[in-house]
Amino acid sequence: MTDTFDADVAIVGLGPVGATAANLAGAHGLTAVAFDRATAVEPRPRAIGFDHEVMRTFGGLGLAEALAPHVMPYRPSEYRNRHGQVIKRIGTAPPPHPLGWAPNYVFLQPELEKALRHRLAGAAGVDVRLGTTVTDVRTDAGGATVETVDGAGRRRTVRTRYVLACDGGSSGIRARAGLPLRDLEFDEPWLVVDVLLHPGTGEDLPRTNVQYCEPARPSTFVVGPGRLRRWELMIDKDEDPREMTEPRVVRELLSRWLDPGDYDLWRASAYRFHALVLRQWRAGRLFFLGDAAHMTPPFLAQGMCQGIRDASNLLWKLAAHRHGGAGDGLLDTYQREREPHVLQVTATAKEFGRIICERDEAAAAARDATLLAELADRPRGTVRQSLIPGLHAGFLSPDGSPARGGILPQPRVIDSRGGSGLLDAFTGDTFRLVLDEDADVRAAESALRAHEAEGGFPVRLVPLRRSDGPAPAGTYREEVPVLAPWLRSHGCEAVLVRPDHYVFGGVRRAAEITDLLAAARRQWSSPPSAAGE
């Protein structure tokens, strides 16, 4: 009997991660049905920062122009002790920016979600069902059955090949599946306050982001886009988190920085900043993304970024499994790639959190002495993006391959017809074989023909050309050299790049491309591991 499917993938939860996943599903040729209990976007902000990797994903979806009025480059962070001394700096990389976007941004989350949903409204093959609660998910060898109920009490059943649980930190799907979280031992109560400054006010506020590493009450100040300013303030053990959100208490806490008449209070919410990671991210045809799979303390502004990376990593693999003949083993690489990345980023966020959250006066004094000595050695501080790792396991070439697991830079380029733009706008989010300016194009073309003859997946050839040379068809010249120097730094003539812009692997000579593609084909058709069955 032939199974009948209503869609390729069901997506449960339409926050930023679920809405991005739904958009990527459509972009990769998957049909999707997306559910959310709410009928409208949450009007208050929650996340406030994302990085250039996430902006690259949004740019690839054609959302850069829609987001432009609602984002602003993230300002450097200063860590100040109780005496007001700067004890640590987290800066941003100078231009030219490696991924074509500013390294980090602050943003208005409601506007981001509106843009994502507006794009979904015009996406072919994506069915959005708001005001609908998913009551059960049952998986089997061939797919999944999703039970729902809408606001009118109508119950429906949807049959899909895959289910993505993007239903947040309190994931009902995760709870019903009985999947445990791994506690990474960070659990602190904080108050998050967002205000909108009145015109002409806030002149005495810091011009950059500040971590107030003060034992009396650790806190954070973030310069948001437009008139938005955010404070995050640690809640003492003897304080009631619910009372801390009362406007009277909030205004008293903010009186250190602002008079009550200087702003409108937009939001005050109490949270517990957790560090948790799901032990099993895949259960057959069911996958967990975002906060449903992991929760990261906010001290690197990487919480939402982690979930967007999940979606970017997984959706092309689902499309390859559904339409490209990829084996089930490719789906197993989702957790193998994402979990170590999440663990490393979370460990770094915890380390920064411990610096900020120190409540003992003597320990804080020792911390200050150590950090001041480090700052004297490196006055410019640490570049934020240097703290974000690449991939180390999964769908990658064998160990020792140059550039393996890194992210392909994205320069602004001029194509052979004279058109100008970011490289992704010309080459898309497919597999790409990127060649250095001096690489043997004919050898690459021959390797790709052999790859196709072996039944390999489609790969687009992307040769760079020199600024002072001819412009053969299909070649690209960098406006400011970014990609060619990166290739040379890795000793590469060519790299094979995945649809999520991570590098499968590189070769030092074009003659080695045939072996690189063969390694990719072997992994493409790999069988499932026991964990993924």
XYZ file of C-alpha atoms in Angstrom:
533
model
C 0.000 0.000 0.000
C 1.357 3.433 -0.973
C 1.584 5.997 1.839
C -0.206 9.287 1.152
C 1.428 12.463 2.457
C -0.117 15.900 2.947
C 3.322 17.539 2.919
C 6.995 16.657 3.067
C 7.565 18.300 6.426
C 5.492 19.515 9.376
C 6.946 22.374 11.424
C 5.634 22.877 14.944
C 6.199 26.418 16.228
C 6.583 29.589 14.157
C 8.983 31.651 16.191
C 12.139 32.815 14.399
C 13.547 29.293 14.152
C 10.343 27.619 12.945
C 9.558 30.436 10.510
C 13.094 30.276 9.111
C 12.814 26.498 8.785
C 9.504 26.874 6.921
C 11.033 29.428 4.546
C 14.065 27.218 3.937
C 11.812 24.216 3.304
C 10.102 26.083 0.485
C 13.407 27.414 -0.843
C 14.787 23.858 -1.028
C 11.733 22.523 -2.850
C 9.997 20.817 0.068
C 6.285 21.135 0.722
C 5.541 22.110 4.306
C 2.742 22.676 6.774
C 3.581 24.922 9.729
C 1.617 25.212 12.973
C 1.589 27.766 15.756
C -0.749 28.058 18.732
C -0.815 31.852 18.525
C -2.694 33.712 15.835
C -0.245 36.619 15.591
C 3.395 37.490 16.182
C 4.341 38.119 19.808
C 4.432 41.944 19.957
C 7.258 42.199 22.501
C 10.949 41.547 21.796
C 12.754 38.567 23.282
C 15.973 37.870 21.396
C 17.902 41.017 20.499
C 21.079 39.873 18.723
C 22.170 37.718 15.809
C 25.357 37.344 13.803
C 26.530 37.524 10.191
C 25.946 33.824 9.607
C 22.266 34.310 10.437
C 22.077 37.484 8.350
C 23.523 35.509 5.458
C 20.639 33.040 5.827
C 18.090 35.872 5.867
C 19.834 37.508 2.909
C 19.619 34.248 0.996
C 15.862 34.287 1.591
C 15.667 37.769 0.079
C 14.839 39.480 3.386
C 17.759 41.907 3.709
C 15.802 44.910 2.415
C 12.766 44.175 4.591
C 14.947 43.829 7.694
C 17.150 46.874 7.066
C 14.951 49.376 8.989
C 14.820 47.059 12.012
C 18.467 46.045 12.467
C 21.659 47.830 13.454
C 25.265 46.610 13.700
C 26.022 45.338 17.202
C 28.290 47.639 19.164
C 31.389 46.406 21.008
C 30.975 45.228 24.602
C 32.866 46.559 27.600
C 33.082 44.612 30.847
C 33.275 47.054 33.747
C 33.948 46.262 37.393
C 32.300 47.947 40.363
C 34.795 50.817 40.139
C 33.860 51.525 36.529
C 37.138 50.172 35.146
C 37.031 48.375 31.802
C 38.377 44.893 32.560
C 37.522 43.153 29.260
C 36.545 44.085 25.722
C 34.656 42.087 23.096
C 34.993 43.830 19.763
C 33.914 43.345 16.160
C 36.057 42.516 13.170
C 36.838 45.463 10.870
C 35.841 45.460 7.191
C 36.027 43.867 4.741
C 33.581 41.575 6.499
C 34.153 37.909 5.619
C 30.510 36.948 5.091
C 29.437 40.161 3.368
C 27.453 41.432 6.365
C 28.339 43.184 9.612
C 29.667 40.594 12.096
C 26.755 41.079 14.539
C 23.418 42.876 14.667
C 20.814 43.998 17.145
C 17.248 43.734 15.889
C 13.556 44.075 16.662
C 12.243 40.536 16.962
C 8.570 41.303 16.195
C 9.580 42.926 12.907
C 11.862 40.015 12.015
C 9.055 37.525 12.619
C 6.639 39.616 10.545
C 9.103 39.626 7.651
C 9.577 35.856 7.869
C 5.823 35.247 7.951
C 5.159 37.718 5.146
C 7.556 35.771 2.968
C 5.821 32.524 3.933
C 2.500 33.963 2.808
C 3.808 34.058 -0.759
C 5.828 30.835 -0.655
C 4.571 28.075 -2.928
C 4.021 24.758 -1.197
C 4.019 26.126 2.378
C 0.735 25.974 4.322
C 0.696 28.086 7.515
C -1.930 27.209 10.135
C -2.079 29.715 12.972
C -4.197 29.318 16.090
C -3.578 25.575 15.868
C -2.181 23.364 18.619
C -0.330 20.125 17.896
C -1.674 17.560 20.348
C 0.320 14.508 19.280
C 3.084 13.367 16.941
C 3.511 9.691 16.040
C 6.380 8.507 13.875
C 6.942 5.273 11.976
C 9.414 3.969 9.431
C 7.815 5.867 6.551
C 6.873 9.205 8.097
C 4.873 10.883 10.839
C 1.269 11.527 11.797
C 0.512 14.905 13.388
C -2.708 15.462 15.370
C -3.942 19.057 15.718
C -6.837 21.087 17.084
C -7.643 24.656 16.033
C -9.264 27.501 17.943
C -12.740 26.347 16.935
C -12.099 22.881 18.341
C -11.737 21.214 14.935
C -9.428 18.199 15.055
C -7.340 17.267 12.051
C -4.692 14.716 11.153
C -1.756 15.521 8.881
C 0.595 12.956 7.387
C 4.158 14.110 6.592
C 7.526 12.583 5.884
C 9.359 14.564 8.577
C 8.441 16.643 11.646
C 10.486 19.554 13.009
C 9.843 20.402 16.653
C 10.524 24.141 16.954
C 8.189 24.530 19.930
C 10.584 26.157 22.375
C 12.265 25.436 25.667
C 9.140 23.896 27.181
C 8.609 21.714 24.089
C 5.495 19.610 24.457
C 6.699 17.286 21.690
C 9.961 16.665 23.545
C 8.076 16.023 26.798
C 5.665 13.558 25.164
C 8.594 11.752 23.537
C 10.258 11.435 26.949
C 13.609 12.683 25.686
C 15.936 13.929 28.455
C 17.956 17.135 28.495
C 21.579 17.235 29.572
C 22.136 19.847 32.288
C 25.297 21.878 31.622
C 25.129 23.418 35.088
C 24.113 26.996 34.540
C 20.858 28.213 36.072
C 20.546 31.866 37.054
C 17.447 34.101 37.471
C 17.514 37.373 35.526
C 15.181 40.250 34.795
C 15.061 41.458 31.165
C 13.793 45.000 30.585
C 13.203 46.708 27.237
C 12.468 50.426 27.043
C 11.819 52.900 24.238
C 13.585 56.197 24.856
C 11.650 59.418 24.475
C 13.097 61.806 21.863
C 15.996 63.810 23.263
C 16.629 61.496 26.223
C 19.327 58.935 26.976
C 22.255 61.216 26.172
C 24.081 60.090 29.311
C 23.701 56.382 28.563
C 26.749 54.420 27.389
C 27.336 54.582 23.643
C 28.334 50.927 23.571
C 27.158 47.718 25.221
C 28.231 47.240 28.819
C 28.497 44.243 31.123
C 28.380 45.596 34.672
C 30.424 42.965 36.528
C 29.351 44.256 39.931
C 28.873 41.781 42.793
C 26.012 43.853 44.227
C 23.908 43.193 41.102
C 25.465 42.002 37.853
C 23.717 43.527 34.866
C 23.929 44.117 31.130
C 23.131 47.139 28.981
C 22.523 46.752 25.235
C 22.094 49.518 22.659
C 19.231 48.353 20.459
C 18.110 49.691 17.085
C 16.359 53.034 17.037
C 15.104 54.045 20.484
C 15.270 50.537 21.985
C 17.527 49.973 24.977
C 17.754 46.768 26.975
C 18.837 45.989 30.519
C 19.340 42.510 31.927
C 19.650 42.448 35.706
C 20.430 39.488 37.935
C 17.725 38.642 40.473
C 18.858 37.990 44.049
C 17.895 34.752 45.773
C 15.640 36.538 48.245
C 13.748 38.431 45.513
C 10.475 37.249 43.974
C 10.895 37.143 40.163
C 7.225 38.087 39.665
C 7.527 41.169 41.847
C 10.697 42.198 40.005
C 8.671 42.697 36.815
C 6.300 45.228 38.407
C 6.716 48.691 36.811
C 7.419 50.318 40.178
C 10.342 47.949 40.840
C 11.649 48.201 37.282
C 11.666 51.998 37.347
C 13.542 51.951 40.631
C 16.175 49.614 39.194
C 16.609 51.753 36.074
C 16.813 55.014 38.052
C 20.591 54.586 38.093
C 20.561 55.284 34.348
C 17.303 57.062 33.479
C 14.556 59.174 35.001
C 11.090 57.561 34.838
C 9.894 60.231 32.394
C 12.676 59.456 29.906
C 11.184 56.300 28.443
C 8.235 54.004 27.861
C 8.518 50.598 29.466
C 8.006 48.078 26.649
C 8.634 44.819 28.466
C 9.819 43.417 31.794
C 10.120 39.639 32.047
C 11.846 37.302 34.487
C 13.802 34.376 33.067
C 16.075 31.634 34.219
C 19.175 31.632 32.032
C 19.800 27.930 31.383
C 22.467 25.788 29.759
C 20.727 22.618 28.569
C 21.223 20.318 25.577
C 18.973 17.523 24.362
C 20.673 14.137 24.370
C 18.860 12.874 21.261
C 18.035 15.434 18.563
C 16.485 12.939 16.170
C 13.905 10.235 16.796
C 13.308 8.590 13.418
C 11.446 11.156 11.310
C 11.210 13.654 14.216
C 13.875 16.360 14.644
C 14.331 18.998 17.347
C 15.573 22.536 16.623
C 16.248 25.728 18.565
C 15.278 25.919 22.228
C 13.509 22.562 21.921
C 16.994 21.051 21.434
C 19.235 23.360 23.470
C 19.230 26.464 25.647
C 22.243 28.761 25.835
C 22.875 31.603 28.311
C 22.600 34.947 26.469
C 26.065 36.318 27.191
C 27.239 35.856 23.581
C 23.891 36.741 21.950
C 23.958 33.290 20.351
C 20.660 31.772 21.536
C 18.594 32.458 18.419
C 21.666 32.054 16.213
C 21.984 28.452 17.376
C 18.434 27.686 16.274
C 18.825 29.367 12.885
C 21.980 27.318 12.332
C 19.958 24.195 13.163
C 17.449 25.062 10.442
C 20.131 25.969 7.910
C 21.967 22.706 8.628
C 18.937 20.406 8.508
C 16.653 21.649 5.737
C 19.035 21.078 2.820
C 19.659 17.568 4.134
C 15.936 16.819 4.277
C 15.601 18.066 0.699
C 18.559 15.895 -0.360
C 16.971 12.878 1.339
C 13.570 13.580 -0.197
C 14.549 14.587 -3.732
C 18.295 14.066 -4.192
C 18.748 10.387 -3.486
C 20.782 10.962 -0.320
C 20.929 8.113 2.163
C 19.395 8.235 5.611
C 22.873 8.540 7.072
C 22.995 12.151 5.877
C 20.177 12.945 8.310
C 22.219 11.487 11.163
C 24.863 14.144 10.561
C 22.469 16.822 11.840
C 23.188 16.109 15.502
C 26.776 15.031 14.854
C 27.489 18.461 13.387
C 25.302 20.701 15.480
C 25.748 19.271 18.985
C 29.530 19.856 19.308
C 29.049 23.368 17.913
C 26.300 24.100 20.443
C 28.331 22.637 23.307
C 31.370 24.781 22.487
C 29.368 27.991 22.102
C 27.458 27.246 25.304
C 30.701 26.603 27.182
C 32.025 29.992 26.040
C 28.766 31.720 27.013
C 28.944 30.059 30.448
C 32.542 31.237 30.866
C 31.504 34.824 30.116
C 28.473 34.418 32.363
C 30.658 33.395 35.285
C 32.771 36.510 34.763
C 29.681 38.699 34.849
C 27.779 36.860 37.591
C 30.478 36.734 40.260
C 28.860 37.817 43.554
C 31.779 37.315 45.953
C 33.792 40.518 46.520
C 37.152 38.778 46.995
C 36.669 36.530 43.983
C 35.605 39.552 41.912
C 38.772 41.419 42.911
C 40.895 38.445 41.807
C 38.934 38.261 38.563
C 39.552 41.961 37.934
C 43.295 41.592 38.425
C 43.484 38.679 35.989
C 41.371 40.376 33.320
C 43.192 43.704 33.629
C 46.501 41.907 33.025
C 45.038 40.177 29.967
C 43.674 43.474 28.665
C 47.080 45.103 29.055
C 48.494 42.404 26.761
C 45.615 42.748 24.254
C 44.156 46.256 24.573
C 41.754 45.776 21.651
C 40.226 42.745 23.346
C 38.669 39.700 21.703
C 36.852 39.663 18.350
C 33.407 38.200 19.015
C 33.244 36.031 15.894
C 36.560 34.369 16.693
C 34.681 32.623 19.500
C 32.318 30.788 17.124
C 33.644 27.411 15.933
C 33.335 25.609 12.636
C 32.297 21.994 12.092
C 34.483 19.071 13.092
C 32.407 15.965 12.308
C 29.585 14.938 9.986
C 29.248 15.433 6.226
C 32.850 16.542 5.765
C 35.873 15.345 3.829
C 38.423 13.126 5.592
C 40.617 14.663 8.296
C 43.486 16.719 6.936
C 41.552 18.226 4.064
C 42.230 21.980 3.957
C 39.416 24.387 4.909
C 37.302 21.436 6.093
C 34.356 22.566 8.243
C 34.916 26.282 7.793
C 32.431 28.786 6.363
C 32.916 30.027 2.820
C 33.529 33.787 2.773
C 31.116 35.877 0.736
C 32.698 38.829 -1.054
C 31.007 41.368 -3.244
C 31.768 40.328 -6.801
C 31.328 41.399 -10.405
C 30.181 38.638 -12.729
C 31.267 38.173 -16.317
C 28.371 40.373 -17.522
C 29.304 43.270 -15.267
C 26.642 42.684 -12.618
C 27.612 43.491 -9.028
C 26.426 41.965 -5.763
C 27.181 39.511 -2.978
C 28.416 36.156 -4.238
C 25.427 34.178 -2.882
C 23.077 36.263 -5.020
C 24.760 34.774 -8.113
C 25.507 31.247 -6.941
C 22.621 30.478 -4.548
C 22.547 27.912 -1.773
C 23.490 24.832 -3.785
C 26.626 22.710 -3.743
C 29.429 24.785 -5.253
C 32.958 24.018 -6.362
C 34.826 27.287 -5.821
C 38.116 27.750 -7.678
C 40.983 30.083 -6.902
C 42.062 32.553 -9.562
C 44.958 30.349 -10.671
C 43.161 26.979 -10.550
C 42.924 24.735 -13.616
C 39.312 25.295 -14.727
C 39.475 22.536 -17.344
C 40.560 19.984 -14.743
C 37.643 21.063 -12.525
C 35.184 20.782 -15.403
C 36.469 17.309 -16.219
C 36.095 16.224 -12.589
C 32.521 17.517 -12.495
C 31.624 15.618 -15.692
C 32.974 12.427 -14.134
C 31.030 13.172 -10.952
C 27.811 13.547 -12.942
C 28.515 10.338 -14.864
C 28.768 8.521 -11.516
C 25.298 9.790 -10.571
C 26.598 12.478 -8.248
C 24.494 15.323 -6.871
C 24.481 18.637 -8.801
C 27.462 20.924 -8.178
C 27.851 24.452 -9.529
C 31.279 25.588 -10.704
C 32.316 29.002 -9.305
C 35.695 30.160 -10.689
C 37.268 33.403 -9.481
C 39.157 35.605 -11.943
C 41.776 38.286 -11.496
C 40.841 41.953 -11.629
C 43.208 42.674 -14.525
C 42.353 39.650 -16.674
C 39.624 38.793 -19.190
C 36.100 37.934 -18.058
C 35.266 34.414 -19.231
C 31.587 33.484 -18.920
C 30.567 32.229 -15.485
C 33.535 33.731 -13.624
C 33.571 36.239 -10.763
C 35.918 39.042 -9.785
C 36.050 40.231 -6.190
C 35.520 43.959 -5.652
C 37.610 43.744 -2.469
C 39.701 40.570 -2.114
C 38.246 38.350 0.622
C 37.713 34.883 -0.822
C 40.949 34.510 -2.797
C 43.132 35.422 0.224
C 41.100 32.985 2.340
C 41.681 30.182 -0.181
C 45.398 30.951 -0.243
C 45.555 31.003 3.562
C 44.286 27.408 3.527
C 46.549 26.391 0.663
C 43.536 25.582 -1.517
C 43.002 25.761 -5.254
C 39.415 24.567 -4.833
C 36.808 23.905 -2.141
C 33.543 21.961 -2.259
C 30.896 23.997 -0.439
C 27.616 22.690 0.952
C 24.234 24.434 0.567
C 24.573 25.855 4.116
C 27.886 27.504 3.077
C 30.048 25.192 5.208
C 33.005 23.684 3.386
C 32.916 19.918 2.817
C 36.621 20.046 2.084
C 39.330 21.535 -0.090
C 42.184 20.446 -2.315
C 45.616 21.919 -2.879
C 45.599 21.138 -6.595
C 42.702 20.943 -9.051
C 43.866 17.465 -10.038
C 42.624 16.256 -6.615
C 39.020 17.403 -7.169
C 37.968 13.988 -8.518
C 38.901 12.316 -5.215
C 37.166 15.062 -3.215
C 33.908 14.576 -5.114
C 34.162 10.798 -4.757
C 34.461 11.174 -0.977
C 31.340 13.340 -0.965
C 29.386 10.781 -3.037
C 30.293 7.990 -0.635
C 28.952 9.949 2.332
C 25.911 11.100 0.358
C 24.646 7.555 0.005
C 25.690 6.323 3.454
C 23.253 4.130 5.427
C 21.781 5.234 8.768
C 23.549 4.733 12.068
C 21.802 2.826 14.833
C 21.043 6.125 16.590
C 19.195 7.459 13.570
C 17.022 4.459 12.903
